[in-house]
Amino acid sequence: MEFWIGYLDQALIFAMFAVSLNVLIGYAGIFSIGSAAFGAFGGYSTALVLLGQGMPALPALLIGAVIGGAASLLISGPILKLSAEYVMLMTLSLSILTVTVIVASPQLGSQQGLIGLPLPNFGGSDLLLPSDYVPWLAIFLAVAVAICWIIAESPLGRLLRAAKDDTVAVRSLGKNPLGVQLFTFGVMAAITAFAGGLLVLYNGIAAPSLFSLDQTMLVFAMVIVGGTASLPGSIVGAILIVAVSPVLQQVLKLRPEDSALIRPVVFGLLLILIMRFRPVGLIPERRRVLRPRDATGKGGPSAEEARPTHTGDAAEVAPRKSGERPEPVVVIEGIDKSFGGVHAVRDLSLQLRRGEITALVGPNGAGKSTVFNLITGELRPDAGVVHLGGTDITRWTPERVARAGMVRSFQDLRVFGSLTPLENVVMAGRPHAGENPALLFFAPLRWRRQEREFAKTAAEWLTFVGLDPEIRTATSALSFAQQKQVAFARVLATGAEIFLLDEPLSGIEGSAAEELLALIERMRDLGHTICIVEHSIQAISRLADWGYFMENGTVTAEGRIHDLLADTRLAEAYFGIS
Ligand code: ADP
Ligand code: MG
């Protein structure tokens, strides 16, 4: 019996490795192969503390966890800015390097490891038999899973998922995901380090073989077999993978040497079978999808009632007088941008005036999208300045520009494909206490109330753009027109004053196009300042007050849109009509 319980202990320890890795892979999209490295940091720190200080096991484990978490922060800053492939390479190198350093360090026991550890003592009693460990390991695993669950299934977890889908889009909503990514990486490293400490205590030795690359690959397999973004899946995956050895030896009666040879084959087969027949894993992700409870509890508001109250300062704008133009809110002077040999934008100046719709028109490749990227901070101009309400914002980050009230939509939408439409729009709610690590853990009532409010507002904006807020499928599964509505609602829900819309009508035809046109008019009527890049001449002549024609990166004509369209040379040049 104790034989099997020994494996149960191992499964509980490895489940901690697996759930923490799963939060990184499944939720945050951080493809770390660093489990062994952080496990080793924790394991060796715990062992050194126990040998040197003779303190009880739990504080030693916690010190190991803190050291593991701190070590992760030293390397995660540079790592998280890299693409997934490089994150894998870097964390893999870290794992190999860690073991190499251990083997080369006599102070760390080299190849033989650190021996002579005292018997672990928890709650006043020494742990002797495998069964003595079970309750403690179960408690530690429960705490680890609870922490992982709070991080993953919360507004913070949603921010991680959104950033996994599209970091640029997250930043365009006024949020920088790097902070929560660093936090998550650090906490998961600490949990991994804690598990590494437990592994050392359980084996009574801190040896390099405990933290080999094989172990990391096993943890990876546990996550894949159990199901990514599924915490119960990782626990089941850990039990299954750990059970392979004892099953080979006890049930199939193989000698230990033979079992060790066959084990990798079984793992390989298991992975192939999962990939082939159940790629989502044994216990697939089952996410609690956000519901617009308050907003639709009483049958939902009509489209007219749905106009949200949240329109920022824009609602106070005076009605437009004909003749005299309102004051400029965005002033761009002489901006310039080259990509290598391509001079995409050259000495371009333009203004967006309060409450007006300004059209930016020009052939493909004229530099219109680049202008948006330059205004909103996605790109830095080589020369020139951008002013927003009198403030120089030329060197601001995208999230800062968005927070100041200027938000853009993307030609290629950039919706968060794996989130529902409602979750996409809730992402625009800001600042969200549930996305702040400290408030997430210590002010649950506050962030839950805020979550309900944001969900209500988001549902109203979805209704406003004509989409059912109850849709519970991933946005990537919707039609292009519906995804466009999601993108619109998301931009609107930021509460920004100024909207930059990049080809909002492209790919939309018929009644859907008509609805979107009416929608942009309603946005203007709410008092927003709008700049629109659009190819459809009907749309522009109906919507725009003022137009800029762009060619080869610079403005070649500007004026009232009807005067511009009346100019036959321009009309021919840009629209091919005569
Ligand atoms: P438009 O939106 O008017 O169709 P763009 O602003 O997308 O035009 O592109 C203007 C020019 O700049 C094109 O020649 C395009 O290939 C180039 N360009 C845009 N973005 C980049 C980039 N990130 N790297 C290199 N070239 C780019
Ligand atoms: Mg473009």
Coordinates of C-alpha atoms and ligand atoms in Angstrom, one line a residue:
M1 CA 0.0 0.0 0.0
E2 CA 2.8 2.4 1.0
F3 CA 4.2 1.7 -2.5
W4 CA 1.2 3.2 -4.2
I5 CA 0.9 6.1 -1.6
G6 CA 4.5 7.0 -2.5
Y7 CA 3.4 7.6 -6.0
L8 CA 0.3 9.5 -4.8
D9 CA 2.8 11.8 -3.0
Q10 CA 4.7 12.3 -6.2
A11 CA 1.5 13.0 -8.2
L12 CA 0.5 15.7 -5.7
I13 CA 3.9 17.3 -6.0
F14 CA 4.0 17.1 -9.8
A15 CA 0.4 18.4 -9.9
M16 CA 1.8 21.7 -8.4
F17 CA 4.4 21.8 -11.1
A18 CA 1.7 21.2 -13.7
V19 CA -0.9 23.7 -12.6
S20 CA 1.6 26.5 -12.4
L21 CA 3.0 25.7 -15.8
N22 CA -0.6 25.5 -17.2
V23 CA -1.4 29.0 -16.0
L24 CA 1.6 30.2 -18.0
I25 CA 0.9 28.1 -21.1
G26 CA -2.8 27.9 -21.1
Y27 CA -3.8 31.4 -19.9
A28 CA -0.9 33.7 -20.3
G29 CA 0.5 32.2 -23.5
I30 CA 4.0 32.2 -22.0
F31 CA 5.6 29.0 -23.3
S32 CA 8.0 28.4 -20.5
I33 CA 10.2 25.3 -20.4
G34 CA 11.7 26.6 -17.2
S35 CA 9.9 24.3 -14.6
A36 CA 13.1 22.5 -13.8
A37 CA 15.1 25.7 -13.4
F38 CA 12.7 27.3 -10.9
G39 CA 12.1 23.9 -9.2
A40 CA 15.8 23.7 -8.7
F41 CA 16.1 27.2 -7.4
G42 CA 13.4 26.4 -4.8
G43 CA 14.7 22.9 -4.1
Y44 CA 18.3 23.9 -3.5
S45 CA 17.4 27.0 -1.6
T46 CA 15.2 24.9 0.7
A47 CA 18.0 22.3 1.2
L48 CA 20.6 24.9 1.9
V49 CA 18.4 26.7 4.4
L50 CA 17.6 23.4 6.2
L51 CA 21.2 22.3 6.3
G52 CA 22.5 25.8 7.4
Q53 CA 19.8 27.1 9.7
G54 CA 18.1 24.0 11.0
M55 CA 14.7 25.6 10.8
P56 CA 11.4 23.8 10.3
A57 CA 10.4 22.7 6.9
L58 CA 7.6 25.1 6.1
P59 CA 9.6 28.3 6.5
A60 CA 12.4 26.7 4.5
L61 CA 10.0 25.9 1.7
L62 CA 8.6 29.4 1.7
I63 CA 12.1 30.9 1.5
G64 CA 12.7 28.7 -1.5
A65 CA 9.5 29.9 -3.1
V66 CA 10.5 33.5 -2.5
I67 CA 13.9 32.9 -4.0
G68 CA 12.4 31.1 -7.0
G69 CA 9.9 34.0 -7.6
A70 CA 12.6 36.6 -7.2
A71 CA 14.9 34.8 -9.6
S72 CA 12.1 34.7 -12.2
L73 CA 11.7 38.4 -11.9
L74 CA 15.4 38.9 -12.8
I75 CA 15.0 37.1 -16.1
S76 CA 11.3 37.6 -17.0
G77 CA 11.5 41.3 -17.9
P78 CA 13.6 40.6 -21.0
I79 CA 12.1 37.2 -21.7
L80 CA 8.4 38.3 -21.8
K81 CA 9.1 40.8 -24.6
L82 CA 10.2 38.0 -26.9
S83 CA 8.0 35.9 -29.1
A84 CA 6.9 32.4 -28.0
E85 CA 9.7 30.5 -29.8
Y86 CA 12.3 32.6 -28.0
V87 CA 10.6 32.3 -24.7
M88 CA 10.8 28.5 -25.1
L89 CA 14.5 28.7 -26.1
M90 CA 15.4 31.0 -23.3
T91 CA 13.7 29.0 -20.6
L92 CA 15.0 25.8 -22.0
S93 CA 18.5 27.2 -21.9
L94 CA 17.9 28.4 -18.3
S95 CA 16.9 24.9 -17.3
I96 CA 20.0 23.3 -18.9
L97 CA 22.3 26.1 -17.5
T98 CA 20.9 25.6 -14.0
V99 CA 21.7 21.9 -13.9
T100 CA 25.1 22.6 -15.5
V101 CA 26.0 25.1 -12.8
I102 CA 24.7 22.8 -10.0
V103 CA 26.8 19.9 -11.3
A104 CA 29.9 22.2 -11.5
S105 CA 29.4 23.5 -7.9
P106 CA 30.9 21.5 -5.1
Q107 CA 29.0 23.8 -2.7
L108 CA 25.8 22.4 -4.2
G109 CA 26.9 18.8 -4.0
S110 CA 27.8 18.5 -7.7
Q111 CA 26.5 15.3 -9.3
Q112 CA 25.9 13.6 -6.0
G113 CA 23.6 16.3 -4.6
L114 CA 23.1 17.7 -1.1
I115 CA 22.5 14.9 1.4
G116 CA 21.9 14.7 5.1
L117 CA 18.8 16.7 5.1
P118 CA 16.8 16.5 8.4
L119 CA 13.5 14.6 8.3
P120 CA 10.8 17.1 7.3
N121 CA 8.8 18.3 10.2
F122 CA 5.3 19.8 9.7
G123 CA 3.0 20.8 12.5
G124 CA 5.4 19.3 15.2
S125 CA 5.7 15.8 13.8
D126 CA 8.3 14.2 11.6
L127 CA 7.2 12.8 8.3
L128 CA 8.5 9.3 8.0
L129 CA 6.2 7.2 5.7
P130 CA 4.7 8.2 2.4
S131 CA 1.3 8.3 4.0
D132 CA 2.5 10.9 6.5
Y133 CA 3.0 13.3 3.6
V134 CA -0.4 12.9 1.9
P135 CA -2.4 15.4 4.0
W136 CA 0.3 18.0 3.9
L137 CA 0.9 17.7 0.2
A138 CA -2.9 17.8 -0.4
I139 CA -3.1 21.1 1.6
F140 CA -0.2 22.6 -0.3
L141 CA -1.7 21.6 -3.7
A142 CA -5.1 23.0 -2.7
V143 CA -3.5 26.3 -1.8
A144 CA -1.5 26.4 -5.1
V145 CA -4.6 25.5 -7.1
A146 CA -6.6 28.2 -5.3
I147 CA -3.9 30.8 -6.1
C148 CA -3.8 29.7 -9.8
W149 CA -7.5 29.7 -10.0
I150 CA -7.9 33.2 -8.7
I151 CA -5.3 34.5 -11.1
A152 CA -6.5 32.5 -14.1
E153 CA -10.3 32.8 -13.7
S154 CA -10.6 36.5 -13.0
P155 CA -10.4 39.8 -14.8
L156 CA -6.6 39.5 -14.4
G157 CA -6.8 36.1 -16.2
R158 CA -9.0 37.7 -18.9
L159 CA -6.3 40.4 -19.4
L160 CA -3.7 37.6 -19.8
R161 CA -5.9 35.8 -22.3
A162 CA -6.6 39.0 -24.2
A163 CA -2.9 39.8 -24.3
K164 CA -2.2 36.3 -25.5
D165 CA -4.6 36.9 -28.4
D166 CA -3.4 40.4 -29.2
T167 CA -1.1 42.6 -27.1
V168 CA -1.4 45.6 -29.5
A169 CA -5.1 45.6 -29.1
V170 CA -4.8 45.4 -25.3
R171 CA -2.5 48.4 -25.3
S172 CA -4.8 50.3 -27.6
L173 CA -7.4 50.1 -24.9
G174 CA -5.2 51.9 -22.4
K175 CA -3.7 48.9 -20.6
N176 CA -0.2 47.5 -20.5
P177 CA -0.3 43.8 -19.9
L178 CA 3.4 43.5 -19.1
G179 CA 2.8 44.1 -15.4
V180 CA 0.3 41.3 -14.9
Q181 CA 2.4 39.0 -17.1
L182 CA 5.4 39.7 -14.8
F183 CA 3.3 39.1 -11.8
T184 CA 1.9 35.9 -13.1
F185 CA 5.3 34.6 -14.2
G186 CA 6.7 35.4 -10.7
V187 CA 3.9 33.8 -8.8
M188 CA 4.0 30.7 -10.9
A189 CA 7.8 30.5 -10.5
A190 CA 7.3 30.7 -6.8
I191 CA 4.8 27.9 -6.8
T192 CA 7.1 25.8 -9.0
A193 CA 10.0 26.6 -6.6
F194 CA 7.8 25.5 -3.6
A195 CA 7.1 22.3 -5.4
G196 CA 10.8 21.9 -6.1
G197 CA 11.4 22.2 -2.4
L198 CA 8.8 19.6 -1.6
L199 CA 10.5 17.2 -4.2
V200 CA 13.8 17.7 -2.4
L201 CA 12.2 17.1 1.1
Y202 CA 10.4 14.1 -0.2
N203 CA 13.5 12.5 -1.7
G204 CA 15.7 13.5 1.2
I205 CA 18.2 14.9 -1.2
A206 CA 18.7 17.8 -3.5
A207 CA 20.2 16.2 -6.6
P208 CA 20.5 17.5 -10.2
S209 CA 18.6 14.4 -11.5
L210 CA 15.4 15.7 -9.8
F211 CA 15.5 18.8 -12.0
S212 CA 16.7 17.4 -15.3
L213 CA 15.2 18.3 -18.6
D214 CA 13.3 15.0 -18.5
Q215 CA 11.3 16.2 -15.5
T216 CA 10.4 19.4 -17.4
M217 CA 9.2 17.5 -20.3
L218 CA 7.1 15.3 -18.0
V219 CA 5.4 18.4 -16.6
F220 CA 4.8 19.6 -20.1
A221 CA 3.2 16.3 -21.0
M222 CA 1.0 16.5 -17.9
V223 CA -0.3 19.9 -19.1
I224 CA -0.9 18.7 -22.6
V225 CA -2.5 15.4 -21.6
G226 CA -4.8 17.0 -19.0
G227 CA -5.7 19.9 -21.2
T228 CA -4.3 23.4 -21.5
A229 CA -6.2 26.2 -19.6
S230 CA -7.7 23.4 -17.4
L231 CA -6.5 23.3 -13.9
P232 CA -8.3 20.0 -13.0
G233 CA -6.9 18.6 -16.2
S234 CA -3.3 19.3 -15.0
I235 CA -4.0 17.4 -11.8
V236 CA -5.4 14.4 -13.7
G237 CA -2.5 14.7 -16.1
A238 CA 0.0 14.6 -13.2
I239 CA -1.7 11.5 -11.7
L240 CA -1.8 9.7 -15.0
I241 CA 1.8 10.4 -16.0
V242 CA 3.2 9.6 -12.5
A243 CA 1.1 6.4 -12.5
V244 CA 2.9 5.0 -15.6
S245 CA 5.9 3.6 -13.6
P246 CA 4.0 1.8 -10.9
V247 CA 1.6 0.4 -13.3
L248 CA 4.4 -1.0 -15.5
Q249 CA 6.1 -2.5 -12.4
Q250 CA 3.2 -3.7 -10.3
V251 CA 0.4 -4.4 -12.7
L252 CA 2.4 -5.6 -15.7
K253 CA 5.1 -7.0 -13.5
L254 CA 8.1 -5.6 -15.4
R255 CA 11.5 -5.4 -13.8
P256 CA 12.4 -1.8 -12.8
E257 CA 15.1 -1.7 -15.5
D258 CA 12.7 -2.7 -18.2
S259 CA 10.0 -0.3 -16.9
A260 CA 12.5 2.6 -17.0
L261 CA 13.2 1.7 -20.7
I262 CA 9.5 1.4 -21.7
R263 CA 8.3 4.5 -19.8
P264 CA 9.4 7.0 -22.5
V265 CA 7.7 4.9 -25.1
V266 CA 4.5 5.0 -23.1
F267 CA 4.7 8.8 -22.7
G268 CA 5.2 9.2 -26.4
L269 CA 2.3 7.0 -27.2
L270 CA 0.1 8.8 -24.7
L271 CA 0.9 12.1 -26.2
I272 CA 0.3 10.9 -29.8
L273 CA -3.0 9.4 -28.8
I274 CA -4.1 12.6 -27.1
M275 CA -3.0 14.8 -30.0
R276 CA -4.8 12.5 -32.4
F277 CA -8.0 11.8 -30.6
R278 CA -8.5 14.5 -28.0
P279 CA -6.3 17.5 -28.8
V280 CA -8.1 19.6 -26.1
G281 CA -6.8 17.2 -23.4
L282 CA -8.6 14.8 -21.1
I283 CA -10.4 17.5 -19.2
P284 CA -10.9 20.3 -21.7
E285 CA -11.0 23.9 -20.7
R286 CA -14.4 24.8 -19.2
R287 CA -14.5 28.5 -18.7
R288 CA -17.1 30.3 -16.8
V289 CA -18.2 32.9 -19.4
L290 CA -19.1 36.4 -18.3
R291 CA -22.9 37.0 -18.4
P292 CA -24.5 40.4 -18.8
R293 CA -26.8 39.6 -15.7
D294 CA -27.8 43.0 -14.7
A295 CA -28.2 44.4 -18.1
T296 CA -30.5 41.8 -19.5
G297 CA -32.1 40.4 -16.4
K298 CA -35.4 42.2 -17.2
G299 CA -35.5 41.4 -20.9
G300 CA -32.8 43.8 -21.8
P301 CA -33.0 47.5 -22.9
S302 CA -34.1 48.4 -26.4
A303 CA -31.5 49.9 -28.7
E304 CA -32.8 53.4 -28.0
E305 CA -32.7 53.0 -24.2
A306 CA -29.3 51.3 -24.5
R307 CA -27.4 54.5 -25.1
P308 CA -24.8 54.2 -22.3
T309 CA -24.3 57.0 -19.9
H310 CA -20.6 56.7 -20.2
T311 CA -19.6 59.1 -22.9
G312 CA -16.8 61.1 -21.1
D313 CA -16.6 64.8 -21.6
A314 CA -17.7 64.5 -25.2
A315 CA -21.4 64.7 -24.4
E316 CA -21.0 68.3 -23.2
V317 CA -19.9 69.6 -26.6
A318 CA -21.9 72.4 -28.0
P319 CA -23.9 71.8 -31.2
R320 CA -22.1 72.5 -34.4
K321 CA -22.7 75.8 -36.1
S322 CA -22.6 75.9 -39.8
G323 CA -19.9 78.0 -41.3
E324 CA -17.5 78.5 -38.5
R325 CA -15.4 75.4 -37.6
P326 CA -14.9 74.1 -34.1
E327 CA -11.4 74.3 -32.5
P328 CA -8.9 71.6 -33.2
V329 CA -8.3 68.8 -30.6
V330 CA -5.7 66.9 -32.4
V331 CA -2.9 68.8 -34.2
I332 CA -0.3 67.0 -36.2
E333 CA 2.6 68.9 -37.5
G334 CA 5.2 67.7 -40.0
I335 CA 5.4 64.1 -39.0
D336 CA 7.7 61.8 -40.9
K337 CA 8.2 58.1 -40.9
S338 CA 10.5 55.8 -42.9
F339 CA 10.6 52.0 -42.8
G340 CA 14.1 51.2 -44.2
G341 CA 13.8 52.5 -47.8
V342 CA 10.1 53.1 -47.7
H343 CA 9.2 56.7 -46.9
A344 CA 5.7 55.9 -45.7
V345 CA 4.8 59.3 -44.2
R346 CA 6.5 62.5 -45.2
D347 CA 6.1 66.0 -43.6
L348 CA 2.4 65.4 -43.0
S349 CA 0.3 67.9 -41.1
L350 CA -3.4 67.7 -40.3
Q351 CA -6.0 68.6 -37.7
L352 CA -9.0 66.9 -36.1
R353 CA -11.6 69.4 -34.9
R354 CA -13.9 68.8 -32.0
G355 CA -17.1 67.0 -32.9
E356 CA -16.3 66.7 -36.6
I357 CA -15.8 63.7 -38.7
T358 CA -12.6 64.1 -40.6
A359 CA -11.9 61.7 -43.6
L360 CA -8.5 60.5 -44.5
V361 CA -8.6 59.4 -48.1
G362 CA -6.0 58.0 -50.5
P363 CA -4.9 55.0 -52.5
N364 CA -3.7 51.8 -50.8
G365 CA -0.2 52.3 -49.5
A366 CA -0.6 56.1 -49.2
G367 CA 0.3 55.8 -45.5
K368 CA -3.1 56.3 -43.8
S369 CA -2.8 53.4 -41.4
T370 CA 0.8 54.5 -40.6
V371 CA -0.6 57.9 -39.7
F372 CA -2.9 56.3 -37.2
N373 CA 0.0 54.2 -35.8
L374 CA 2.0 57.4 -35.4
I375 CA -0.8 59.4 -33.7
T376 CA -1.6 56.7 -31.2
G377 CA 1.9 55.8 -30.2
E378 CA 2.2 52.4 -31.8
L379 CA 5.0 53.9 -33.9
R380 CA 7.3 56.8 -33.1
P381 CA 7.6 59.5 -35.8
D382 CA 11.1 60.2 -37.1
A383 CA 10.3 63.9 -37.0
G384 CA 7.3 66.2 -36.2
V385 CA 4.9 66.5 -33.3
V386 CA 1.5 65.3 -32.3
H387 CA -0.6 67.4 -30.0
L388 CA -3.7 66.3 -28.2
G389 CA -5.7 69.0 -26.5
G390 CA -2.6 71.2 -26.5
T391 CA -0.4 68.5 -24.9
D392 CA 2.6 67.1 -26.8
I393 CA 1.9 63.4 -27.0
T394 CA 4.5 62.5 -29.7
R395 CA 6.5 60.1 -27.5
W396 CA 3.6 58.7 -25.5
T397 CA 3.0 54.9 -25.3
P398 CA -0.2 53.6 -26.9
E399 CA -1.8 52.9 -23.5
R400 CA -1.1 56.4 -22.4
V401 CA -2.7 57.9 -25.5
A402 CA -5.7 55.7 -25.1
R403 CA -6.1 56.8 -21.4
A404 CA -5.9 60.4 -22.5
G405 CA -9.0 59.8 -24.6
M406 CA -7.9 58.9 -28.1
V407 CA -8.7 55.4 -29.2
R408 CA -8.3 53.7 -32.6
S409 CA -9.9 50.8 -34.3
F410 CA -7.8 48.6 -36.6
Q411 CA -8.1 47.8 -40.3
D412 CA -7.6 44.1 -39.4
L413 CA -10.0 44.4 -36.4
R414 CA -7.7 42.8 -33.8
V415 CA -10.6 41.5 -31.7
F416 CA -9.7 39.1 -28.9
G417 CA -10.7 35.9 -30.8
S418 CA -10.8 33.5 -27.9
L419 CA -13.0 35.8 -25.7
T420 CA -16.8 36.2 -26.2
P421 CA -18.1 39.5 -27.6
L422 CA -19.1 40.7 -24.1
E423 CA -15.6 39.9 -22.7
N424 CA -14.1 41.8 -25.6
V425 CA -16.0 44.9 -24.7
V426 CA -15.5 44.5 -21.0
M427 CA -11.8 44.6 -21.7
A428 CA -12.3 48.3 -22.5
G429 CA -13.5 49.0 -18.9
R430 CA -10.8 50.8 -17.0
P431 CA -9.3 50.9 -14.4
H432 CA -10.4 47.5 -13.3
A433 CA -9.6 46.5 -9.7
G434 CA -9.8 42.9 -10.8
E435 CA -6.8 43.4 -13.1
N436 CA -4.7 44.8 -10.3
P437 CA -2.9 41.8 -8.5
A438 CA -3.2 43.4 -5.0
L439 CA -6.8 44.3 -5.3
L440 CA -7.6 41.0 -7.0
F441 CA -6.6 39.1 -3.8
F442 CA -7.5 41.6 -1.1
A443 CA -10.5 43.6 -2.4
P444 CA -12.7 40.8 -3.9
L445 CA -16.0 42.6 -3.2
R446 CA -14.8 45.7 -4.9
W447 CA -13.6 44.1 -8.1
R448 CA -16.6 41.8 -8.3
R449 CA -18.9 44.9 -8.1
Q450 CA -16.9 46.6 -10.7
E451 CA -17.0 43.5 -12.9
R452 CA -20.8 43.6 -12.7
E453 CA -20.8 47.3 -13.7
F454 CA -18.4 46.8 -16.6
A455 CA -20.4 43.9 -17.8
K456 CA -23.6 45.9 -17.7
T457 CA -22.0 48.8 -19.6
A458 CA -20.5 46.4 -22.1
A459 CA -23.8 44.7 -22.7
E460 CA -25.4 48.1 -23.4
W461 CA -22.7 49.0 -25.9
L462 CA -23.2 45.6 -27.7
T463 CA -26.9 46.3 -27.9
F464 CA -26.1 49.8 -29.1
V465 CA -24.1 48.4 -32.0
G466 CA -26.8 45.9 -32.7
L467 CA -25.2 42.7 -31.3
D468 CA -26.8 40.3 -28.8
P469 CA -24.8 40.6 -25.6
E470 CA -25.8 37.0 -24.7
I471 CA -23.7 35.5 -27.5
R472 CA -21.5 33.1 -25.7
T473 CA -19.2 31.8 -28.5
A474 CA -15.7 32.9 -29.0
T475 CA -15.6 36.0 -31.1
S476 CA -13.3 34.3 -33.7
A477 CA -16.3 32.1 -34.6
L478 CA -18.5 35.0 -35.5
S479 CA -19.0 36.5 -39.0
F480 CA -16.7 39.3 -40.2
A481 CA -19.6 41.8 -39.9
Q482 CA -20.3 40.7 -36.3
Q483 CA -16.6 40.9 -35.4
K484 CA -16.7 44.4 -36.7
Q485 CA -19.6 45.2 -34.4
V486 CA -17.6 43.8 -31.5
A487 CA -14.6 46.0 -32.5
F488 CA -16.9 49.0 -32.6
A489 CA -18.5 48.3 -29.3
R490 CA -15.1 47.8 -27.7
V491 CA -13.8 51.1 -29.0
L492 CA -17.0 52.9 -27.8
A493 CA -16.8 51.3 -24.4
T494 CA -13.4 52.9 -23.7
G495 CA -15.4 56.1 -23.1
A496 CA -12.8 58.0 -25.2
E497 CA -13.5 61.3 -26.7
I498 CA -11.7 60.8 -30.0
F499 CA -12.0 57.8 -32.3
L500 CA -9.8 56.9 -35.1
L501 CA -11.5 54.4 -37.4
D502 CA -9.4 52.5 -39.9
E503 CA -11.5 51.3 -42.8
P504 CA -14.6 50.6 -40.7
L505 CA -16.7 49.6 -43.7
S506 CA -14.3 47.4 -45.7
G507 CA -15.6 43.9 -46.2
I508 CA -19.1 44.9 -45.2
E509 CA -22.0 45.2 -47.7
G510 CA -25.7 45.9 -48.0
S511 CA -27.7 46.4 -44.9
A512 CA -24.8 45.7 -42.5
A513 CA -22.9 48.6 -44.1
E514 CA -25.9 50.9 -43.8
E515 CA -26.2 50.0 -40.1
L516 CA -22.5 50.7 -39.5
L517 CA -22.8 54.1 -41.3
A518 CA -25.8 55.0 -39.0
L519 CA -23.7 53.9 -36.1
I520 CA -20.8 56.2 -36.9
E521 CA -23.3 59.0 -37.3
R522 CA -24.7 58.2 -33.9
M523 CA -21.2 58.3 -32.5
R524 CA -20.7 61.8 -33.9
D525 CA -24.1 62.8 -32.5
L526 CA -22.9 61.7 -29.1
G527 CA -20.3 64.4 -29.5
H528 CA -17.2 62.4 -30.4
T529 CA -14.4 63.6 -32.6
I530 CA -13.8 61.1 -35.3
C531 CA -11.2 60.5 -38.0
I532 CA -12.1 57.9 -40.5
V533 CA -10.1 56.2 -43.2
E534 CA -12.5 54.9 -45.8
H535 CA -12.6 54.0 -49.5
S536 CA -16.3 54.2 -50.1
I537 CA -17.2 57.5 -51.7
Q538 CA -20.9 57.2 -50.6
A539 CA -19.8 56.7 -47.0
I540 CA -17.4 59.6 -47.0
S541 CA -19.7 62.1 -48.7
R542 CA -22.4 61.2 -46.2
L543 CA -20.3 61.2 -43.1
A544 CA -17.4 63.5 -43.3
D545 CA -17.3 67.2 -42.6
W546 CA -13.7 67.7 -43.7
G547 CA -11.4 65.7 -45.8
Y548 CA -7.6 65.2 -46.4
F549 CA -6.4 63.5 -49.5
M550 CA -3.2 61.6 -49.0
E551 CA -0.8 60.4 -51.7
N552 CA 2.7 58.9 -51.2
G553 CA 2.7 59.7 -47.5
T554 CA 1.7 63.3 -47.6
V555 CA -1.4 65.4 -47.8
T556 CA -2.0 66.7 -51.3
A557 CA -5.4 68.4 -50.8
E558 CA -7.8 69.3 -48.0
G559 CA -11.1 71.0 -47.7
R560 CA -14.8 70.6 -47.1
I561 CA -15.6 67.1 -48.3
H562 CA -18.2 68.3 -50.8
D563 CA -15.8 70.8 -52.4
L564 CA -13.2 68.1 -52.6
L565 CA -15.5 65.6 -54.2
A566 CA -16.6 68.3 -56.7
D567 CA -13.0 68.7 -57.8
T568 CA -13.0 66.4 -60.8
R569 CA -9.2 65.8 -60.9
L570 CA -9.3 64.6 -57.3
A571 CA -12.4 62.6 -57.8
E572 CA -10.8 60.9 -60.8
A573 CA -7.4 60.4 -59.1
Y574 CA -8.8 58.8 -55.9
F575 CA -12.1 57.3 -56.8
G576 CA -11.8 56.6 -60.5
I577 CA -15.1 58.5 -61.2
S578 CA -15.5 61.1 -63.9
Ligands
ADP1 P1 -2.5 52.6 -46.2 O1 -3.1 52.4 -44.9 O2 -2.7 54.0 -46.7 O3 -3.0 51.7 -47.2 P2 -0.1 52.0 -44.9 O4 0.1 53.1 -43.9 O5 -0.5 50.7 -44.4 O6 -0.9 52.5 -46.1 O7 1.4 51.8 -45.6 C1 2.1 52.8 -46.2 C2 3.4 52.3 -46.6 O8 4.3 51.9 -45.6 C3 3.3 51.0 -47.5 O9 4.3 51.0 -48.5 C4 3.6 49.9 -46.5 O10 4.1 48.8 -47.1 C5 4.6 50.6 -45.6 N1 4.6 50.1 -44.2 C6 3.5 50.2 -43.3 N2 3.8 49.7 -42.1 C7 5.1 49.2 -42.3 C8 5.9 48.5 -41.4 N3 5.6 48.2 -40.1 N4 7.1 48.1 -41.8 C9 7.5 48.3 -43.1 N5 6.8 49.0 -44.0 C10 5.5 49.4 -43.6
MG2 MG -4.4 51.0 -44.2

